[in-house]
Amino acid sequence: MVAVRLDKILINGIIITLEESQPKAEALAIKDGKIVALGTNEKILNMNHGGEVIDLKGKTVVPGFSDAHVHLIGTGLNMLGIRLNDADSLEEVLARIRNKAKAQKPGELILASGLDTNRFKEERLPTREELDDVAPHNPVFINRVDSHSCVINTKMMELIKVPLDLEGVEKDTYGLPSGFMRKAANSYVRNRVLNIIPEEMRIRAAHMAAEAAVKVGITTIHALEGGQLFNDKDVEVLLKVKNELPVHVVIWHQTMEIEKVKKTGLPRIGGCIILDGSFTSRTAALFEDYSDDPGNNGVLYYDQETVNQFVEEAYRAELQVSVHVLGERAIEQILTAHELAQKKYPRSDARHRLEHFELPTKEQIKRAVNLGIILSMQPAFEYYWGGSGMYGHRLGQARALRSNPFCSIVRAGGIIAGGSDSDVTPMNPLVGIQGAMTHSNPEERLDALEALKLFTINPAYSVFEEKERGTIKVGKYADLTILDQNPLTTKPEEIDQIQVEMTIVEGKIVFEKE
């Protein structure tokens, strides 16, 4: 055996490679950020390593987790603000805003996120007047959990000059703005609020979100930045600082402006280009009405011609393209656009993506697979809201059972890239894996191996990085996640209890559990 000076060796582990030629190993060696040897303890120990020896003591190593759908700077900004994800009542929300206002100077922004009225006994949002009462001297912005609606107070309305005739400015019984913003009003408010945030705060946000990611075993983030629900300044900042972060970052620029993306040199465009809304806000575009809101079947934000033109221009520019689609009507719109563009500018391996793809018909699944489209989905949605939860209320039981049809897609030959849509749900691939394995419909549950691929090799494949990342193989980057239990043998309902012990990115330990 040739003597090699190594940086690290890992021994005494259960190494799940996701490579068919060598599915398991007990040790590996790392040099210059890459895996240079893989095999038995004896084989690796006999190499002249000269570097750090990490005894795994029976722990499990999997390919570093990827999260294929994160709004990275938005996630970090929310971490810097008030977190409402665990607030169980309207009273608690108002108390947190009041306490923040007392601690801040008059005029300083108060940003809050994660508002989920499904947790409240009141089942309603705070009003503009209630926010005025608890924060009379500060502009307040509360982001709802799905980012497709928000609530603001009078000071914020005045600061960003919200046009009262804008679609989605909800009115109270007196015809005055209630503070609740949906549809176009939500995009207007979010973009302007995010526009006034200083660059220094954005940089702090990027670092904070990346540090949170490595703690849950994430080594690669697909950062969907800019655009309607966020701000293009996020893209500018992330391009500056991404190499300083402890994770590998792939950037999607959420814009429909082809030339803007070409100037940055990015090979992909889109992400959350929102063709429809969300189930939470009852704005996802469905074939049939919402079960809890008769007469409403959601919203399409663009006409077919506009979608066709955008997709065609992306094809012509040879850019990889992705958009946000939840309901059947939005899915129909984007599949039609892809089919037309593919006829004009055929490409055999473009790997375009659809974000969410939550309620497709069987025919739409077949069409997406035939087009070679990658489905970027969020199994944690099933974990938090599936079955008789929010999905059941909004969609009714029959449609809830066919939402997020993971197994149907895989059986049809489709590829699913798993993500969190952070900050809609927290970054946590293990929760996503459990969600994919415990779908409320047993026929849509994935086995452990397929579920693991959703957060490893599949995201890498979706952005043409499968030769560098996504599996444990000699020659690939040493992106590794060390777990205290084996996800392939843990009960599906206990996957979320697995602990991340260590995260390694390109051979460097970026997180180690104390």
Short mmCIF file of C-alpha atoms in Angstrom, two decimals:
data_model
loop_
_atom_site.label_atom_id
_atom_site.label_comp_id
_atom_site.label_asym_id
_atom_site.label_seq_id
_atom_site.Cartn_x
_atom_site.Cartn_y
_atom_site.Cartn_z
CA MET A 1 0.00 0.00 0.00
CA VAL A 2 1.36 3.44 -0.94
CA ALA A 3 2.17 5.59 2.09
CA VAL A 4 0.09 8.76 2.17
CA ARG A 5 0.07 11.56 4.72
CA LEU A 6 -3.58 12.02 5.61
CA ASP A 7 -5.49 14.80 7.34
CA LYS A 8 -8.03 12.62 9.15
CA ILE A 9 -9.17 9.05 9.43
CA LEU A 10 -12.53 7.89 10.79
CA ILE A 11 -12.62 4.36 12.21
CA ASN A 12 -15.03 1.99 13.98
CA GLY A 13 -18.12 3.38 12.29
CA ILE A 14 -21.19 2.24 10.41
CA ILE A 15 -20.59 4.13 7.16
CA ILE A 16 -23.58 4.25 4.81
CA THR A 17 -22.13 5.30 1.46
CA LEU A 18 -25.23 5.23 -0.81
CA GLU A 19 -22.90 3.76 -3.45
CA GLU A 20 -24.09 0.43 -4.92
CA SER A 21 -20.55 -0.79 -5.56
CA GLN A 22 -19.61 -0.39 -1.88
CA PRO A 23 -22.73 0.34 0.20
CA LYS A 24 -21.03 0.05 3.61
CA ALA A 25 -17.65 0.55 5.24
CA GLU A 26 -16.26 0.89 8.75
CA ALA A 27 -13.50 3.42 8.14
CA LEU A 28 -12.40 6.15 5.73
CA ALA A 29 -9.51 8.52 5.13
CA ILE A 30 -9.55 12.23 4.25
CA LYS A 31 -6.89 14.35 2.55
CA ASP A 32 -7.18 17.89 1.16
CA GLY A 33 -10.90 17.95 1.82
CA LYS A 34 -11.67 14.79 -0.12
CA ILE A 35 -12.19 11.11 0.62
CA VAL A 36 -9.08 9.20 -0.44
CA ALA A 37 -9.76 5.75 1.00
CA LEU A 38 -12.73 3.74 2.21
CA GLY A 39 -12.92 0.26 3.69
CA THR A 40 -12.15 -1.76 6.80
CA ASN A 41 -10.51 -0.48 9.98
CA GLU A 42 -7.47 -2.59 9.16
CA LYS A 43 -7.10 -1.14 5.69
CA ILE A 44 -7.35 2.47 6.83
CA LEU A 45 -5.23 2.05 9.97
CA ASN A 46 -2.47 0.40 7.94
CA MET A 47 -2.17 3.51 5.82
CA ASN A 48 0.54 5.91 6.95
CA HIS A 49 -1.98 8.56 7.94
CA GLY A 50 -0.05 10.89 10.25
CA GLY A 51 -3.22 12.87 10.86
CA GLU A 52 -6.12 13.05 13.29
CA VAL A 53 -7.79 9.76 14.22
CA ILE A 54 -11.51 9.98 14.99
CA ASP A 55 -12.87 6.88 16.72
CA LEU A 56 -16.58 6.75 15.85
CA LYS A 57 -17.27 4.10 18.51
CA GLY A 58 -20.04 2.51 16.49
CA LYS A 59 -21.74 5.71 15.42
CA THR A 60 -23.27 6.01 11.95
CA VAL A 61 -21.83 8.11 9.12
CA VAL A 62 -24.04 9.20 6.22
CA PRO A 63 -23.30 11.50 3.29
CA GLY A 64 -23.56 15.09 4.46
CA PHE A 65 -27.17 16.23 4.50
CA SER A 66 -28.35 18.71 1.88
CA ASP A 67 -31.34 21.00 2.23
CA ALA A 68 -32.60 21.74 -1.28
CA HIS A 69 -34.88 24.64 -0.36
CA VAL A 70 -33.75 27.26 2.16
CA HIS A 71 -34.28 31.01 2.21
CA LEU A 72 -30.96 31.44 3.97
CA ILE A 73 -30.82 35.14 4.71
CA GLY A 74 -34.55 35.26 5.42
CA THR A 75 -34.03 32.43 7.91
CA GLY A 76 -31.19 34.28 9.60
CA LEU A 77 -33.15 37.54 9.76
CA ASN A 78 -35.99 35.68 11.43
CA MET A 79 -33.51 34.27 13.96
CA LEU A 80 -32.44 37.83 14.74
CA GLY A 81 -36.05 38.86 15.33
CA ILE A 82 -38.91 37.55 17.49
CA ARG A 83 -39.66 33.85 17.05
CA LEU A 84 -43.36 32.97 17.21
CA ASN A 85 -43.26 29.33 16.07
CA ASP A 86 -44.01 28.11 19.58
CA ALA A 87 -46.56 30.79 20.51
CA ASP A 88 -49.82 29.07 21.46
CA SER A 89 -52.13 32.06 21.77
CA LEU A 90 -52.79 35.53 20.45
CA GLU A 91 -52.16 36.87 23.94
CA GLU A 92 -48.67 35.35 23.93
CA VAL A 93 -47.86 36.90 20.54
CA LEU A 94 -48.91 40.35 21.71
CA ALA A 95 -46.94 39.97 24.94
CA ARG A 96 -43.74 39.17 23.00
CA ILE A 97 -44.24 42.19 20.74
CA ARG A 98 -44.91 44.40 23.78
CA ASN A 99 -41.73 43.23 25.53
CA LYS A 100 -39.65 43.81 22.41
CA ALA A 101 -41.09 47.31 21.99
CA LYS A 102 -40.18 48.20 25.58
CA ALA A 103 -36.57 47.17 24.90
CA GLN A 104 -36.22 49.14 21.66
CA LYS A 105 -35.94 52.82 20.82
CA PRO A 106 -38.92 54.57 19.17
CA GLY A 107 -38.81 54.09 15.42
CA GLU A 108 -36.70 50.90 15.45
CA LEU A 109 -38.11 48.00 13.43
CA ILE A 110 -39.73 45.07 15.19
CA LEU A 111 -39.56 41.93 13.04
CA ALA A 112 -41.34 38.72 14.03
CA SER A 113 -41.77 35.42 12.21
CA GLY A 114 -43.35 31.98 12.41
CA LEU A 115 -46.90 33.11 13.24
CA ASP A 116 -49.11 30.01 13.03
CA THR A 117 -52.76 30.59 13.93
CA ASN A 118 -53.40 26.85 13.71
CA ARG A 119 -51.83 26.74 17.19
CA PHE A 120 -54.18 29.37 18.64
CA LYS A 121 -57.46 28.74 20.42
CA GLU A 122 -58.58 32.14 19.05
CA GLU A 123 -57.85 30.99 15.47
CA ARG A 124 -57.32 34.55 14.30
CA LEU A 125 -54.51 36.97 13.55
CA PRO A 126 -53.64 40.04 15.61
CA THR A 127 -55.18 43.21 14.22
CA ARG A 128 -53.46 46.46 13.29
CA GLU A 129 -55.04 48.14 16.34
CA GLU A 130 -53.81 45.42 18.70
CA LEU A 131 -50.28 45.81 17.37
CA ASP A 132 -50.58 49.60 17.72
CA ASP A 133 -51.54 49.15 21.37
CA VAL A 134 -48.49 47.00 22.24
CA ALA A 135 -45.99 48.85 20.01
CA PRO A 136 -47.28 52.41 19.48
CA HIS A 137 -43.88 53.90 18.57
CA ASN A 138 -42.31 51.13 16.45
CA PRO A 139 -43.04 49.76 12.96
CA VAL A 140 -44.08 46.09 13.38
CA PHE A 141 -43.89 43.33 10.76
CA ILE A 142 -45.08 39.80 11.57
CA ASN A 143 -44.35 37.14 8.97
CA ARG A 144 -46.84 34.30 8.90
CA VAL A 145 -45.33 30.81 8.98
CA ASP A 146 -45.74 30.23 5.22
CA SER A 147 -44.43 33.69 4.19
CA HIS A 148 -47.49 34.13 1.95
CA SER A 149 -49.19 36.59 4.28
CA CYS A 150 -48.16 38.99 7.02
CA VAL A 151 -49.52 41.43 9.59
CA ILE A 152 -48.30 45.00 10.14
CA ASN A 153 -49.21 47.93 12.35
CA THR A 154 -50.01 51.54 11.49
CA LYS A 155 -46.41 52.74 11.92
CA MET A 156 -45.22 50.17 9.38
CA MET A 157 -48.02 51.02 6.95
CA GLU A 158 -46.95 54.66 7.09
CA LEU A 159 -43.23 53.88 6.85
CA ILE A 160 -43.46 51.80 3.67
CA LYS A 161 -46.47 53.66 2.24
CA VAL A 162 -48.81 50.73 1.55
CA PRO A 163 -51.32 51.63 -1.22
CA LEU A 164 -54.73 50.90 0.30
CA ASP A 165 -56.19 49.79 -3.05
CA LEU A 166 -53.52 47.08 -3.52
CA GLU A 167 -54.90 43.56 -3.96
CA GLY A 168 -54.71 41.68 -0.68
CA VAL A 169 -54.94 44.64 1.73
CA GLU A 170 -57.60 43.13 3.98
CA LYS A 171 -60.21 45.49 5.44
CA ASP A 172 -62.10 45.36 8.74
CA THR A 173 -65.87 45.81 9.18
CA TYR A 174 -65.40 49.59 8.99
CA GLY A 175 -63.58 49.39 5.67
CA LEU A 176 -60.21 50.25 7.24
CA PRO A 177 -57.02 48.18 6.80
CA SER A 178 -56.97 45.34 9.32
CA GLY A 179 -53.19 45.00 9.07
CA PHE A 180 -53.46 41.58 7.38
CA MET A 181 -51.71 41.49 3.99
CA ARG A 182 -52.16 38.74 1.40
CA LYS A 183 -51.49 38.25 -2.32
CA ALA A 184 -49.90 41.31 -3.99
CA ALA A 185 -49.99 43.28 -0.74
CA ASN A 186 -47.89 40.64 1.02
CA SER A 187 -45.22 40.78 -1.71
CA TYR A 188 -45.23 44.59 -1.60
CA VAL A 189 -44.86 44.74 2.18
CA ARG A 190 -42.22 42.00 2.45
CA ASN A 191 -40.06 43.47 -0.29
CA ARG A 192 -40.10 46.96 1.19
CA VAL A 193 -39.52 45.83 4.75
CA LEU A 194 -36.58 43.69 3.63
CA ASN A 195 -35.24 46.55 1.50
CA ILE A 196 -34.64 48.78 4.53
CA ILE A 197 -32.59 46.18 6.41
CA PRO A 198 -28.87 47.15 6.44
CA GLU A 199 -26.23 44.96 4.76
CA GLU A 200 -24.45 44.30 8.06
CA MET A 201 -27.62 42.70 9.42
CA ARG A 202 -27.94 40.56 6.30
CA ILE A 203 -24.37 39.31 6.70
CA ARG A 204 -25.00 38.43 10.35
CA ALA A 205 -28.17 36.64 9.27
CA ALA A 206 -26.32 34.52 6.69
CA HIS A 207 -23.74 33.42 9.27
CA MET A 208 -26.37 32.71 11.92
CA ALA A 209 -28.47 30.55 9.58
CA ALA A 210 -25.42 28.65 8.33
CA GLU A 211 -24.28 27.94 11.90
CA ALA A 212 -27.76 26.58 12.67
CA ALA A 213 -27.59 24.37 9.57
CA VAL A 214 -24.38 22.56 10.52
CA LYS A 215 -25.81 21.77 13.97
CA VAL A 216 -28.45 19.59 12.28
CA GLY A 217 -25.93 17.88 10.00
CA ILE A 218 -26.37 19.99 6.88
CA THR A 219 -23.31 20.32 4.66
CA THR A 220 -24.95 21.84 1.56
CA ILE A 221 -27.68 24.47 1.34
CA HIS A 222 -29.57 25.40 -1.80
CA ALA A 223 -30.23 29.06 -1.01
CA LEU A 224 -33.29 30.47 -2.80
CA GLU A 225 -32.80 34.22 -2.53
CA GLY A 226 -34.27 37.48 -3.79
CA GLY A 227 -37.48 38.01 -5.70
CA GLN A 228 -41.11 38.60 -4.81
CA LEU A 229 -41.17 37.41 -1.21
CA PHE A 230 -37.62 38.46 -0.35
CA ASN A 231 -35.16 41.02 -1.73
CA ASP A 232 -32.42 41.00 -4.38
CA LYS A 233 -29.99 42.48 -1.85
CA ASP A 234 -29.95 38.99 -0.30
CA VAL A 235 -28.40 37.59 -3.49
CA GLU A 236 -25.74 40.32 -3.57
CA VAL A 237 -24.77 39.69 0.06
CA LEU A 238 -24.70 35.91 -0.29
CA LEU A 239 -22.49 36.07 -3.37
CA LYS A 240 -20.05 38.10 -1.24
CA VAL A 241 -19.99 35.93 1.87
CA LYS A 242 -20.87 32.38 0.80
CA ASN A 243 -17.25 31.21 0.86
CA GLU A 244 -16.93 32.42 4.47
CA LEU A 245 -19.79 30.20 5.65
CA PRO A 246 -19.31 26.75 7.21
CA VAL A 247 -21.55 25.10 4.59
CA HIS A 248 -21.41 24.68 0.83
CA VAL A 249 -23.97 27.06 -0.70
CA VAL A 250 -25.72 26.76 -4.07
CA ILE A 251 -27.56 29.97 -5.01
CA TRP A 252 -30.86 30.21 -6.87
CA HIS A 253 -31.74 33.79 -7.86
CA GLN A 254 -35.50 34.21 -7.53
CA THR A 255 -36.10 36.55 -10.43
CA MET A 256 -37.69 36.39 -13.87
CA GLU A 257 -35.04 38.74 -15.32
CA ILE A 258 -32.78 36.52 -17.42
CA GLU A 259 -30.12 39.16 -18.06
CA LYS A 260 -29.75 39.92 -14.35
CA VAL A 261 -28.89 36.27 -13.67
CA LYS A 262 -26.53 35.99 -16.63
CA LYS A 263 -24.55 38.98 -15.34
CA THR A 264 -23.91 37.21 -12.03
CA GLY A 265 -22.73 34.09 -13.88
CA LEU A 266 -25.20 31.82 -12.10
CA PRO A 267 -26.33 28.82 -14.20
CA ARG A 268 -29.83 28.74 -12.70
CA ILE A 269 -32.81 31.04 -12.29
CA GLY A 270 -35.90 30.96 -10.11
CA GLY A 271 -36.83 29.08 -6.99
CA CYS A 272 -39.82 30.67 -5.33
CA ILE A 273 -41.16 32.39 -8.42
CA ILE A 274 -44.63 32.06 -6.94
CA LEU A 275 -47.14 30.86 -9.52
CA ASP A 276 -49.61 30.26 -6.70
CA GLY A 277 -49.69 30.66 -2.92
CA SER A 278 -49.95 28.27 0.01
CA PHE A 279 -52.47 26.00 1.71
CA THR A 280 -52.06 27.89 4.99
CA SER A 281 -53.22 31.16 3.41
CA ARG A 282 -55.70 29.35 1.11
CA THR A 283 -53.97 30.84 -1.93
CA ALA A 284 -52.51 27.67 -3.54
CA ALA A 285 -54.36 27.26 -6.86
CA LEU A 286 -56.58 24.16 -6.72
CA PHE A 287 -58.95 22.49 -9.18
CA GLU A 288 -61.65 22.37 -6.47
CA ASP A 289 -62.51 24.79 -3.66
CA TYR A 290 -60.90 24.71 -0.23
CA SER A 291 -62.87 22.47 2.11
CA ASP A 292 -62.94 25.14 4.80
CA ASP A 293 -63.56 28.07 2.43
CA PRO A 294 -66.23 27.28 -0.19
CA GLY A 295 -66.04 29.51 -3.25
CA ASN A 296 -62.25 29.91 -2.96
CA ASN A 297 -59.93 27.71 -5.03
CA GLY A 298 -56.81 29.82 -4.64
CA VAL A 299 -54.86 32.25 -6.79
CA LEU A 300 -52.75 32.12 -9.94
CA TYR A 301 -50.36 35.07 -9.87
CA TYR A 302 -49.48 34.95 -13.60
CA ASP A 303 -51.36 34.22 -16.78
CA GLN A 304 -50.29 31.32 -18.99
CA GLU A 305 -48.65 33.55 -21.58
CA THR A 306 -46.34 35.17 -19.00
CA VAL A 307 -45.29 31.79 -17.60
CA ASN A 308 -44.70 30.44 -21.12
CA GLN A 309 -42.52 33.41 -22.02
CA PHE A 310 -40.40 33.19 -18.85
CA VAL A 311 -39.77 29.46 -19.21
CA GLU A 312 -39.01 29.78 -22.92
CA GLU A 313 -36.49 32.56 -22.28
CA ALA A 314 -34.79 30.43 -19.61
CA TYR A 315 -34.56 27.51 -22.05
CA ARG A 316 -33.15 29.76 -24.76
CA ALA A 317 -30.52 31.09 -22.32
CA GLU A 318 -29.72 27.47 -21.29
CA LEU A 319 -30.44 28.25 -17.66
CA GLN A 320 -31.77 25.72 -15.21
CA VAL A 321 -35.16 27.02 -14.06
CA SER A 322 -37.43 26.44 -11.09
CA VAL A 323 -40.72 27.90 -9.86
CA HIS A 324 -43.03 27.54 -6.85
CA VAL A 325 -46.18 25.47 -7.49
CA LEU A 326 -48.43 23.79 -4.90
CA GLY A 327 -51.88 23.24 -6.36
CA GLU A 328 -53.03 21.43 -9.50
CA ARG A 329 -53.83 24.62 -11.44
CA ALA A 330 -50.35 26.06 -10.92
CA ILE A 331 -48.74 22.70 -11.70
CA GLU A 332 -50.76 22.55 -14.92
CA GLN A 333 -49.55 26.02 -15.86
CA ILE A 334 -45.85 25.23 -15.44
CA LEU A 335 -45.98 21.79 -17.09
CA THR A 336 -47.67 23.34 -20.13
CA ALA A 337 -44.93 25.98 -20.30
CA HIS A 338 -42.16 23.37 -20.07
CA GLU A 339 -43.74 21.19 -22.76
CA LEU A 340 -43.92 24.15 -25.15
CA ALA A 341 -40.35 25.29 -24.40
CA GLN A 342 -38.95 21.77 -24.73
CA LYS A 343 -40.36 21.53 -28.26
CA LYS A 344 -38.67 24.81 -29.22
CA TYR A 345 -35.36 24.37 -27.39
CA PRO A 346 -34.97 20.65 -26.64
CA ARG A 347 -32.45 19.65 -23.95
CA SER A 348 -31.88 16.12 -22.75
CA ASP A 349 -30.48 16.81 -19.28
CA ALA A 350 -31.55 20.26 -18.11
CA ARG A 351 -32.70 19.11 -14.64
CA HIS A 352 -35.24 21.87 -14.24
CA ARG A 353 -37.01 21.85 -10.87
CA LEU A 354 -40.43 22.46 -9.42
CA GLU A 355 -40.56 23.67 -5.82
CA HIS A 356 -43.23 22.06 -3.59
CA PHE A 357 -45.37 20.13 -6.14
CA GLU A 358 -47.73 19.27 -3.29
CA LEU A 359 -51.00 18.28 -4.93
CA PRO A 360 -50.32 16.91 -8.43
CA THR A 361 -52.64 14.57 -10.27
CA LYS A 362 -51.30 11.19 -11.42
CA GLU A 363 -51.16 12.51 -14.97
CA GLN A 364 -49.18 15.57 -13.87
CA ILE A 365 -46.66 13.33 -12.10
CA LYS A 366 -46.14 11.38 -15.36
CA ARG A 367 -45.71 14.59 -17.37
CA ALA A 368 -43.15 15.99 -14.91
CA VAL A 369 -41.15 12.75 -14.97
CA ASN A 370 -41.29 12.58 -18.78
CA LEU A 371 -39.87 16.11 -18.90
CA GLY A 372 -37.00 15.08 -16.61
CA ILE A 373 -38.04 17.65 -14.01
CA ILE A 374 -36.69 17.26 -10.47
CA LEU A 375 -39.35 17.66 -7.77
CA SER A 376 -38.02 19.78 -4.90
CA MET A 377 -40.35 18.85 -2.04
CA GLN A 378 -40.63 19.37 1.72
CA PRO A 379 -41.51 16.17 3.61
CA ALA A 380 -41.52 18.10 6.89
CA PHE A 381 -44.82 19.62 5.74
CA GLU A 382 -46.35 16.17 6.20
CA TYR A 383 -44.66 15.85 9.59
CA TYR A 384 -46.14 19.12 10.85
CA TRP A 385 -49.41 19.52 8.93
CA GLY A 386 -50.29 16.24 7.19
CA GLY A 387 -53.31 13.99 7.53
CA SER A 388 -55.95 15.38 9.88
CA GLY A 389 -53.85 18.47 10.62
CA MET A 390 -53.89 21.69 8.61
CA TYR A 391 -53.98 19.75 5.31
CA GLY A 392 -57.11 17.91 6.41
CA HIS A 393 -58.85 21.16 7.36
CA ARG A 394 -57.92 23.01 4.17
CA LEU A 395 -58.19 20.18 1.64
CA GLY A 396 -60.50 17.60 3.19
CA GLN A 397 -59.38 14.08 3.97
CA ALA A 398 -59.37 12.71 0.40
CA ARG A 399 -57.07 15.41 -0.97
CA ALA A 400 -54.91 15.41 2.16
CA LEU A 401 -54.17 11.73 1.56
CA ARG A 402 -52.88 12.43 -1.96
CA SER A 403 -50.82 15.50 -1.01
CA ASN A 404 -47.03 15.18 -1.25
CA PRO A 405 -47.21 11.84 -3.10
CA PHE A 406 -43.62 10.80 -2.47
CA CYS A 407 -43.97 7.12 -3.26
CA SER A 408 -46.09 7.70 -6.38
CA ILE A 409 -43.37 9.99 -7.74
CA VAL A 410 -40.54 7.54 -7.01
CA ARG A 411 -42.53 4.63 -8.50
CA ALA A 412 -43.07 6.70 -11.64
CA GLY A 413 -39.30 7.19 -11.97
CA GLY A 414 -39.16 10.70 -10.56
CA ILE A 415 -36.41 12.22 -8.43
CA ILE A 416 -37.28 14.15 -5.27
CA ALA A 417 -34.85 16.63 -3.73
CA GLY A 418 -35.73 17.15 -0.07
CA GLY A 419 -35.80 20.52 1.62
CA SER A 420 -37.30 22.41 4.53
CA ASP A 421 -38.42 25.70 2.95
CA SER A 422 -36.79 27.24 5.99
CA ASP A 423 -38.00 29.35 7.69
CA VAL A 424 -41.43 27.88 6.90
CA THR A 425 -40.27 24.77 8.75
CA PRO A 426 -36.93 24.55 10.59
CA MET A 427 -33.89 23.17 8.82
CA ASN A 428 -33.75 19.55 10.02
CA PRO A 429 -33.26 16.76 7.47
CA LEU A 430 -34.03 14.07 10.06
CA VAL A 431 -37.52 15.53 10.52
CA GLY A 432 -37.87 15.54 6.72
CA ILE A 433 -36.77 11.91 6.52
CA GLN A 434 -39.33 10.98 9.16
CA GLY A 435 -42.03 12.94 7.32
CA ALA A 436 -41.30 11.01 4.13
CA MET A 437 -41.48 7.68 5.99
CA THR A 438 -44.62 8.41 8.04
CA HIS A 439 -46.95 10.03 5.49
CA SER A 440 -50.59 9.89 6.67
CA ASN A 441 -51.27 7.76 3.58
CA PRO A 442 -49.34 4.46 3.98
CA GLU A 443 -49.19 4.11 0.19
CA GLU A 444 -47.10 7.29 -0.05
CA ARG A 445 -44.49 6.36 2.57
CA LEU A 446 -40.89 5.92 1.45
CA ASP A 447 -38.55 3.34 2.93
CA ALA A 448 -35.54 4.54 4.92
CA LEU A 449 -33.04 4.29 2.06
CA GLU A 450 -35.19 6.28 -0.38
CA ALA A 451 -35.95 8.86 2.32
CA LEU A 452 -32.23 9.28 3.05
CA LYS A 453 -31.54 9.89 -0.65
CA LEU A 454 -33.97 12.83 -0.55
CA PHE A 455 -31.50 14.75 1.62
CA THR A 456 -28.18 13.52 0.18
CA ILE A 457 -27.61 12.38 -3.40
CA ASN A 458 -30.86 13.71 -4.87
CA PRO A 459 -30.27 17.40 -4.05
CA ALA A 460 -26.70 17.05 -5.35
CA TYR A 461 -28.02 15.54 -8.59
CA SER A 462 -30.59 18.33 -8.91
CA VAL A 463 -27.81 20.94 -9.25
CA PHE A 464 -25.32 18.81 -11.25
CA GLU A 465 -23.08 18.10 -8.23
CA GLU A 466 -23.55 14.34 -7.99
CA LYS A 467 -19.95 13.69 -9.11
CA GLU A 468 -18.60 15.80 -6.24
CA ARG A 469 -21.08 15.33 -3.38
CA GLY A 470 -24.10 13.36 -2.20
CA THR A 471 -22.52 9.95 -1.56
CA ILE A 472 -19.44 8.70 0.27
CA LYS A 473 -16.96 7.73 -2.41
CA VAL A 474 -13.24 8.02 -3.03
CA GLY A 475 -12.62 11.26 -4.93
CA LYS A 476 -15.68 13.09 -3.62
CA TYR A 477 -15.63 15.89 -1.06
CA ALA A 478 -15.56 14.69 2.54
CA ASP A 479 -18.99 16.05 3.40
CA LEU A 480 -20.11 13.81 6.24
CA THR A 481 -22.79 13.71 8.93
CA ILE A 482 -22.17 11.56 12.00
CA LEU A 483 -25.27 10.34 13.87
CA ASP A 484 -25.75 8.56 17.18
CA GLN A 485 -28.13 6.04 15.58
CA ASN A 486 -28.54 4.37 12.19
CA PRO A 487 -31.50 5.91 10.32
CA LEU A 488 -31.84 2.75 8.22
CA THR A 489 -32.64 0.64 11.29
CA THR A 490 -34.40 3.19 13.53
CA LYS A 491 -38.20 3.02 13.76
CA PRO A 492 -39.73 5.56 11.33
CA GLU A 493 -41.57 7.39 14.11
CA GLU A 494 -38.31 7.80 16.07
CA ILE A 495 -36.06 9.23 13.33
CA ASP A 496 -36.51 12.75 14.71
CA GLN A 497 -34.92 11.60 17.98
CA ILE A 498 -31.59 10.80 16.29
CA GLN A 499 -28.83 13.19 17.37
CA VAL A 500 -26.22 14.76 15.12
CA GLU A 501 -22.82 14.13 16.74
CA MET A 502 -20.56 15.80 14.18
CA THR A 503 -20.71 17.60 10.84
CA ILE A 504 -17.75 17.62 8.43
CA VAL A 505 -17.65 19.87 5.35
CA GLU A 506 -14.85 19.33 2.82
CA GLY A 507 -12.83 17.53 5.49
CA LYS A 508 -13.22 20.24 8.14
CA ILE A 509 -15.14 19.63 11.36
CA VAL A 510 -17.70 22.46 11.44
CA PHE A 511 -19.83 21.12 14.29
CA GLU A 512 -19.17 18.73 17.14
CA LYS A 513 -21.70 17.94 19.85
CA GLU A 514 -20.43 18.81 23.32
#
